[in-house]
mmCIF file of C-alpha atoms in Angstrom:
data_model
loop_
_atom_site.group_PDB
_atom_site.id
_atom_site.type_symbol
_atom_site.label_atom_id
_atom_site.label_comp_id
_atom_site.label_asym_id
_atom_site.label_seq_id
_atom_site.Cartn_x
_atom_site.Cartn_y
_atom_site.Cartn_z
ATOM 1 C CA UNK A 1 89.243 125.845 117.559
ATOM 2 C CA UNK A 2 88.353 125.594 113.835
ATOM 3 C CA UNK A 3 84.817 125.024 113.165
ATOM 4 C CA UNK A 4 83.399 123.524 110.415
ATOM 5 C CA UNK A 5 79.726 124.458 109.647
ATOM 6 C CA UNK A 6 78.944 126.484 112.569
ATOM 7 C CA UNK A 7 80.399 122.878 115.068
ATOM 8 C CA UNK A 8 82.947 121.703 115.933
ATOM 9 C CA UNK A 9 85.108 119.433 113.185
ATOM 10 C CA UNK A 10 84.808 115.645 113.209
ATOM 11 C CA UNK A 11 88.101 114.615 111.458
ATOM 12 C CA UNK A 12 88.338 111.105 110.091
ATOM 13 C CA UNK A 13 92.350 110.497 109.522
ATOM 14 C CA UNK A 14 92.993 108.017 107.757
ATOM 15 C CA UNK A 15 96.745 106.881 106.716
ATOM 16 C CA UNK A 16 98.615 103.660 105.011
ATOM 17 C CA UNK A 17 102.077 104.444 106.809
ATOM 18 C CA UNK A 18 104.524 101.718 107.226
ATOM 19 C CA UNK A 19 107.446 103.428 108.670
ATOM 20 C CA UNK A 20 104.686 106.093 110.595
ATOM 21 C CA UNK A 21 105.752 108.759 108.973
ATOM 22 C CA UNK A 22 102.779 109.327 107.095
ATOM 23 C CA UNK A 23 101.320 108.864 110.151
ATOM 24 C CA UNK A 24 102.970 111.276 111.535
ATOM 25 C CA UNK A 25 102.138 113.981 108.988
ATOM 26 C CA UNK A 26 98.307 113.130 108.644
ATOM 27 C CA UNK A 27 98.531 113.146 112.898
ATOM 28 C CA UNK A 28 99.998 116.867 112.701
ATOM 29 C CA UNK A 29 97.792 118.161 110.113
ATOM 30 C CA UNK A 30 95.064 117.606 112.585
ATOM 31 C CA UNK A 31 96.198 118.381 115.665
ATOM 32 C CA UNK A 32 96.700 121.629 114.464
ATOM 33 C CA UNK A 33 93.615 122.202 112.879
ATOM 34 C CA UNK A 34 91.765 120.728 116.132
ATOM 35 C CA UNK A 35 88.060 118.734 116.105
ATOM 36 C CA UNK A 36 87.044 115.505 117.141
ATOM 37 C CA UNK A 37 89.363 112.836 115.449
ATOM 38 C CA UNK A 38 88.497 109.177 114.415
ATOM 39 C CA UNK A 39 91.639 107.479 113.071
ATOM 40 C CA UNK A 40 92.033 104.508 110.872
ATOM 41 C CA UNK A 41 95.613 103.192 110.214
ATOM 42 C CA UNK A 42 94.614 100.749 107.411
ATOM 43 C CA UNK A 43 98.721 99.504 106.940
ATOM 44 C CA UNK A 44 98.135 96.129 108.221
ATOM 45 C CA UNK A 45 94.223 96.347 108.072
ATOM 46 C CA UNK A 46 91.472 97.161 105.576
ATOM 47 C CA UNK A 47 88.191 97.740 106.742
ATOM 48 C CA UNK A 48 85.827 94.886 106.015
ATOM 49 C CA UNK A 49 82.674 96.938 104.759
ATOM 50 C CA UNK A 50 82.992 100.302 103.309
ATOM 51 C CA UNK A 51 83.290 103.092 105.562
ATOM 52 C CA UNK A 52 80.690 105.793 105.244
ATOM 53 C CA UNK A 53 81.830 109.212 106.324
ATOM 54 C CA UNK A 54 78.841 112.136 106.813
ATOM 55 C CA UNK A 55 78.937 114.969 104.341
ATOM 56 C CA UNK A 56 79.507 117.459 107.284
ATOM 57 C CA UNK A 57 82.750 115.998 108.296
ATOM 58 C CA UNK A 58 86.142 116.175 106.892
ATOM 59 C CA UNK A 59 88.348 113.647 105.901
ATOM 60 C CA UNK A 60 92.308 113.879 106.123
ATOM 61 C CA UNK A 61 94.037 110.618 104.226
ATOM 62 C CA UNK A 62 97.403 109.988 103.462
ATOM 63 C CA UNK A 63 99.908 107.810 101.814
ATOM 64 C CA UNK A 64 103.703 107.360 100.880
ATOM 65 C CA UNK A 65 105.305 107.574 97.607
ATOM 66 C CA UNK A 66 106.503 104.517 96.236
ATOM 67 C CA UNK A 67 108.173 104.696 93.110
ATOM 68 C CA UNK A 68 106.073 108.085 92.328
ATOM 69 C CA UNK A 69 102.709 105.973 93.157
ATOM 70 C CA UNK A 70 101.140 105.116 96.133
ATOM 71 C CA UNK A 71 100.894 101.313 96.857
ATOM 72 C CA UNK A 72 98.590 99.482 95.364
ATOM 73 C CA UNK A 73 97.731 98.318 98.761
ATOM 74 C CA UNK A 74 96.888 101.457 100.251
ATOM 75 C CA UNK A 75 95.024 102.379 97.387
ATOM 76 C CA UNK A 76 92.476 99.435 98.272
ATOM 77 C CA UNK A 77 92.290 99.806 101.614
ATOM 78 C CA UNK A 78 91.649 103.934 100.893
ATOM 79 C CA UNK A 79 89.103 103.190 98.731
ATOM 80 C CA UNK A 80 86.914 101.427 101.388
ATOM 81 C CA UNK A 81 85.896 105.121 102.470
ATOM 82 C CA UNK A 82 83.021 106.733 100.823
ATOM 83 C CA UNK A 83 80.859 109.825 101.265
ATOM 84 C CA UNK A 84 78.167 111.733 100.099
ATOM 85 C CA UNK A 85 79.865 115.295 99.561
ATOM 86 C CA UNK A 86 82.657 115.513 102.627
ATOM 87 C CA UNK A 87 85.177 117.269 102.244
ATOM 88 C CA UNK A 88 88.775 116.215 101.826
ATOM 89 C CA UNK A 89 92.623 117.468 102.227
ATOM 90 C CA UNK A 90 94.838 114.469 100.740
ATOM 91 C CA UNK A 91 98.237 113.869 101.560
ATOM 92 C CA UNK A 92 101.377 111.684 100.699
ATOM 93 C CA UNK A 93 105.025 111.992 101.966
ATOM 94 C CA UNK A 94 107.775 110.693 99.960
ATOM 95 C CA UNK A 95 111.894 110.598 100.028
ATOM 96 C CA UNK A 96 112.860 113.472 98.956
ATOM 97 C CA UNK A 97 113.136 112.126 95.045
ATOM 98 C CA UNK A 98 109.708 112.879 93.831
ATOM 99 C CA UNK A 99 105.989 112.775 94.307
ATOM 100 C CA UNK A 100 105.419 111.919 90.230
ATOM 101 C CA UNK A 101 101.918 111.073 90.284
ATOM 102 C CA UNK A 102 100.915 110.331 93.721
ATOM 103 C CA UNK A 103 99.007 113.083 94.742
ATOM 104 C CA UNK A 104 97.016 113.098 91.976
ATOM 105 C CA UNK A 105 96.067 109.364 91.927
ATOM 106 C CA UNK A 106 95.238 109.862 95.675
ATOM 107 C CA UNK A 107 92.839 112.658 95.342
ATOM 108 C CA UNK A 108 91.708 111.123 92.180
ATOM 109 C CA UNK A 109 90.532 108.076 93.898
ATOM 110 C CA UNK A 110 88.930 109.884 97.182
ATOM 111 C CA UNK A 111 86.809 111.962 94.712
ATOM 112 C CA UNK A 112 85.686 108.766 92.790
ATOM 113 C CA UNK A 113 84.216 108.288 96.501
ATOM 114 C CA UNK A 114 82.032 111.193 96.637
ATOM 115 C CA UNK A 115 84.524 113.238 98.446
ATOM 116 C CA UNK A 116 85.514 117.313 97.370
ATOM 117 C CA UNK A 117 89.143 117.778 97.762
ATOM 118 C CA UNK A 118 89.921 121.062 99.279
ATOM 119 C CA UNK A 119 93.453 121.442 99.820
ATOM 120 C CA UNK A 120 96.119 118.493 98.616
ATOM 121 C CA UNK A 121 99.902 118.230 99.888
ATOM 122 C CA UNK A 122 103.469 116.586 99.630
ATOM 123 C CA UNK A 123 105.636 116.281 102.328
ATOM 124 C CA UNK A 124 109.156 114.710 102.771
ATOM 125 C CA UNK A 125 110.271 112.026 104.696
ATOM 126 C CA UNK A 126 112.804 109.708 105.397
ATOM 127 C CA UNK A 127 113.285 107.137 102.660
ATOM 128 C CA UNK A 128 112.211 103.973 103.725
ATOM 129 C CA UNK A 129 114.633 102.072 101.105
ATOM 130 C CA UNK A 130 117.645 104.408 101.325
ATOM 131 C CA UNK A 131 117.057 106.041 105.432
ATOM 132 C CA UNK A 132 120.304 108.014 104.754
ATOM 133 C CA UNK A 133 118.259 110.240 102.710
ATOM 134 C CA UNK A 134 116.008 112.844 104.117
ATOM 135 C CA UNK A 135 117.207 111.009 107.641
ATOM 136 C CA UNK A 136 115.547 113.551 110.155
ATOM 137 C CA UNK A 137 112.548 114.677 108.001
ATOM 138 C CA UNK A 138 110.360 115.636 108.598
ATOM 139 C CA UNK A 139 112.254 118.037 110.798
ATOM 140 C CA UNK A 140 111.330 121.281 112.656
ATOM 141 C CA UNK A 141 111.221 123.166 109.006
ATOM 142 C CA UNK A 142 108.601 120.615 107.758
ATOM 143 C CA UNK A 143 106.420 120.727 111.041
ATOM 144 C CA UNK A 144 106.110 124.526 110.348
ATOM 145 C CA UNK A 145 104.902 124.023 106.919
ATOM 146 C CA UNK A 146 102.200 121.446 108.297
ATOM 147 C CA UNK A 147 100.997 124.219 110.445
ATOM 148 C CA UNK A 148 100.675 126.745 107.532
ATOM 149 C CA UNK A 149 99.222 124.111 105.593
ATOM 150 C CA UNK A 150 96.565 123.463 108.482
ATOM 151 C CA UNK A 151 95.932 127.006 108.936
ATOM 152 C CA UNK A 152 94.991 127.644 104.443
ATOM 153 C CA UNK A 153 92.446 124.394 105.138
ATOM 154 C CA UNK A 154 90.857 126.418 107.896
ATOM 155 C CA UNK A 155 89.947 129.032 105.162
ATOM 156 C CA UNK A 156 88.524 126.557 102.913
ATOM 157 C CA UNK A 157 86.463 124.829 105.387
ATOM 158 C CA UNK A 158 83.109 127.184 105.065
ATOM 159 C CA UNK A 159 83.243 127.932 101.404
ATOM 160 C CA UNK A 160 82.629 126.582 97.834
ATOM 161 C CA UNK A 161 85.322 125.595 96.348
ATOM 162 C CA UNK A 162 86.370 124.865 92.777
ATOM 163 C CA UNK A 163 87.705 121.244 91.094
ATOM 164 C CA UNK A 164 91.331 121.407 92.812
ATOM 165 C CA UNK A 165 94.285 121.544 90.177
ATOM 166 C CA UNK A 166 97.027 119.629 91.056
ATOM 167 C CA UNK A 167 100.404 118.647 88.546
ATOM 168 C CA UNK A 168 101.012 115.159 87.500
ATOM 169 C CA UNK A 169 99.112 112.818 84.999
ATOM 170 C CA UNK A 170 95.410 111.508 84.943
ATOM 171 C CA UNK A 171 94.593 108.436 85.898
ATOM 172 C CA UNK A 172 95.127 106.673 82.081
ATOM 173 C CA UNK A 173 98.651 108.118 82.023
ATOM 174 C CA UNK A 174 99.860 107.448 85.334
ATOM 175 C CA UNK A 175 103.437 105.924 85.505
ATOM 176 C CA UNK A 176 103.599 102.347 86.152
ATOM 177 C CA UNK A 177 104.066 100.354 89.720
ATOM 178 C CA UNK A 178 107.157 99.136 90.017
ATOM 179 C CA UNK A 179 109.088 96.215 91.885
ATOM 180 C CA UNK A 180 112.414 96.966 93.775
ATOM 181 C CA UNK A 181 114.682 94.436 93.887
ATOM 182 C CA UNK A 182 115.377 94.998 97.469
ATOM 183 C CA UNK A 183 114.076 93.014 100.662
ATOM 184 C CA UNK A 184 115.032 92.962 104.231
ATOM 185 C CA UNK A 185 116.397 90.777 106.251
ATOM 186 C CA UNK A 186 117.228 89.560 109.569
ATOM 187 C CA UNK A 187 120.427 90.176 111.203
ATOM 188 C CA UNK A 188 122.078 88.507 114.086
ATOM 189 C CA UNK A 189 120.038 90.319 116.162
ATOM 190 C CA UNK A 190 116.587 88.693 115.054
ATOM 191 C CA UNK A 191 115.312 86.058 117.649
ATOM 192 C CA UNK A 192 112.592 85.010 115.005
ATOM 193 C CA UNK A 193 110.205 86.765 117.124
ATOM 194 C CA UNK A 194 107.569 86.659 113.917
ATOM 195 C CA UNK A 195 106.830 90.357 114.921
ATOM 196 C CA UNK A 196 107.604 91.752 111.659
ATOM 197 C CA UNK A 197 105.589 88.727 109.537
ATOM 198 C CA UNK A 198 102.647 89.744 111.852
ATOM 199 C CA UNK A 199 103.090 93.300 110.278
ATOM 200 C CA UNK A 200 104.083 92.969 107.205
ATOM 201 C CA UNK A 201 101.264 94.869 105.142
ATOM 202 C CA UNK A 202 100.960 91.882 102.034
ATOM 203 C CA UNK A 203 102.012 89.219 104.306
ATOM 204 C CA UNK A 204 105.755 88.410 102.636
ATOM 205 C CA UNK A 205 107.424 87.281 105.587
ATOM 206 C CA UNK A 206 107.244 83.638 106.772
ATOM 207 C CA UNK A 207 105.755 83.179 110.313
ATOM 208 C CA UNK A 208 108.164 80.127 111.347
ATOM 209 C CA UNK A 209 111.238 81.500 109.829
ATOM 210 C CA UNK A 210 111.775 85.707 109.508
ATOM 211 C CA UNK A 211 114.543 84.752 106.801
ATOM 212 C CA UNK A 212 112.202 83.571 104.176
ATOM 213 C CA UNK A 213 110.401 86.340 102.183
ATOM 214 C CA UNK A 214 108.349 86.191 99.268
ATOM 215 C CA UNK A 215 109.943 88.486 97.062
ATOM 216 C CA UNK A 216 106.920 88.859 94.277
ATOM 217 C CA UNK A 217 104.489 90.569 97.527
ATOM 218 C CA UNK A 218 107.356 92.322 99.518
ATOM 219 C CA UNK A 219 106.402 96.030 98.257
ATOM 220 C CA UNK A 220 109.896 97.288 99.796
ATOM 221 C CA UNK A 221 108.245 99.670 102.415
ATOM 222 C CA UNK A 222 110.663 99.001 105.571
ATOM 223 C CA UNK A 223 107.741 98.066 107.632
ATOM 224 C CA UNK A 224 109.097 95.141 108.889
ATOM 225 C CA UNK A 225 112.302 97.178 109.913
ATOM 226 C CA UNK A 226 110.410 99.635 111.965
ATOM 227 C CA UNK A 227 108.260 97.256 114.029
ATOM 228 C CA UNK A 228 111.053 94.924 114.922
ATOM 229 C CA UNK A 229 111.877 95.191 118.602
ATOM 230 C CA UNK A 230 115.491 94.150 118.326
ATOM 231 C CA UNK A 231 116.278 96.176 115.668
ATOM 232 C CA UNK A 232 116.819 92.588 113.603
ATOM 233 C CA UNK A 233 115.806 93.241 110.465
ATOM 234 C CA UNK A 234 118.100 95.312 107.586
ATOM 235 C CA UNK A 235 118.952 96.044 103.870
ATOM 236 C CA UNK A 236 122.340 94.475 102.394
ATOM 237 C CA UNK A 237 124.378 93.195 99.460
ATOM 238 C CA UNK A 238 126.368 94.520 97.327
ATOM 239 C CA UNK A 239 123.644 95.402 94.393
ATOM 240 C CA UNK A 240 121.660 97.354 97.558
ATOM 241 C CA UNK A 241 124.883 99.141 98.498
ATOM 242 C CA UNK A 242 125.824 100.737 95.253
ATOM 243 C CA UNK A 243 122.398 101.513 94.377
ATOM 244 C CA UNK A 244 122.564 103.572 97.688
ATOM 245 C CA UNK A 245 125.335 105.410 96.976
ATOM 246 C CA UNK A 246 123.977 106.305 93.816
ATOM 247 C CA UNK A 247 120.657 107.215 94.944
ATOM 248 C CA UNK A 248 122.273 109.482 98.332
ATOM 249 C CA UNK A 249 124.118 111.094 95.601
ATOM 250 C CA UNK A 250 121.307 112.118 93.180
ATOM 251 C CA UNK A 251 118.927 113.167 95.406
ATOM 252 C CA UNK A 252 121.321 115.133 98.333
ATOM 253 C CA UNK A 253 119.383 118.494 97.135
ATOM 254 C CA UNK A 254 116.905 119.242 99.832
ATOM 255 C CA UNK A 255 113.094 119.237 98.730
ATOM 256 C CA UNK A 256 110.892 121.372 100.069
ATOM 257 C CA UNK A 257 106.787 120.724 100.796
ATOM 258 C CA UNK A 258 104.448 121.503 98.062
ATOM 259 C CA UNK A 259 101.201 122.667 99.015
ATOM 260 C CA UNK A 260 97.862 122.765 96.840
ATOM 261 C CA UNK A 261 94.677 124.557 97.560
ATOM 262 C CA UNK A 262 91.532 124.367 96.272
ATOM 263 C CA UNK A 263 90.148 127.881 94.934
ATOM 264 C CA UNK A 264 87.078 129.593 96.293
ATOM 265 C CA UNK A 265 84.020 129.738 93.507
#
């Protein structure tokens, strides 16, 4: 059992993952490093008062990569957790394209909230647009890494550590959001259950009729694929279909984790 401070760790986990693969990571990384955990899946929910964690615990948080950011949601629901010197490992899982400048914004915006980052990571995961790439990730080769990763915070845990480093832009440079052009929709298989509208994380999908999205707030994430019990929701057309192709094809080369760590003073 890792110990943090001479106790045993109270880990606050706290994810935006709408296809739970994020969730998935974030869960591993502290299973293995062990503790008391408090989890907070802020997809479909953002606390209503800021959440104050204690300087003695440690927080693990996590997003996906969207376009090489994190979504804008997440990032306001993240942000509702604040501390007085905690420390942090930050975390975001993307397709198997690139991270670009998610990691950075992420642990950017956690240290903004009084929080001392002490080991950052990407991992890969299915992509939620294109699911034929990366389809079984994170596989048994990524679940190893998590653990190595897990075991490098348990150094860090008891020491003074240094500003971490990590590549991408600051926060005035960061590439834009953007909109893809793609949103799900129901197959014959949807009974209009209004399962996916209920967890849709901006609310895009119409509660009487699961056909009707709102195509300026659907932020592309699959949720509403995932969470559908009759497996009645799908991407299509002919735009979506050659943009897959294309996309399979550029990005077939497997990507491996990248792991950041904080360095002792």
């Amino acid at each position: 059992m890792l110990r943090l401070k001479g106790r045993k760790m109270k880990i606050h986990v706290v994810y935006f993952s709408a296809t739970r693969t994020t969730q998935k990571v974030c869960r591993g990384v502290a299973e293995y490093l062990g503790g008391d955990v408090t989890e907070y899946d802020v997809t479909n929910k953002c606390p209503e008062h800021d959440v104050e964690i204690s300087q003695d615990d440690l927080l693990v948080v996590g997003a996906p990569v969207y376009c090489g950011r994190i979504p804008e949601q997440a990032a306001r629901n993240i942000s509702k957790f604040r501390t007085a010197g905690a420390k942090a490992v930050t975390i975001v899982v993307y397709g198997n394209r690139a991270f670009d400048d998610s990691l950075i914004e992420l642990t950017r915006m956690v240290e903004r909230k009084g929080f001392k980052t002490i080991a950052s990571a990407a991992f890969i995961g299915r992509h939620c647009i294109f699911p034929m790439v990366a389809t079984e990730r994170p596989d048994a080769d990524d679940i190893e890494k998590i653990k190595q990763f897990s075991e490098r915070i348990g150094d860090l845990l008891n020491v003074e550590t240094k500003h971490i480093e990590l590549p991408g832009n600051e926060e005035d440079n960061y590439c834009p959001h953007k909109h893809v052009p793609f949103c799900p929709v129901p197959n014959e298989d949807c009974n209009n259950c209004g399962t996916c509208a209920r967890m849709c994380p901006v609310g895009a999908i119409s509660f009487t009729d699961a056909s009707v999205v709102d195509t300026s707030l659907c932020i592309t994430c699959g949720r509403c694929i995932t969470v559908c019990p009759n497996n009645g929701r799908h991407f299509e057309g002919d735009m979506y279909d050659a943009a897959s192709i294309g996309f399979a094809q550029a990005n077939a080369e497997r990507k491996e984790p990248e792991m950041f760590f904080a360095e002792r003073k």
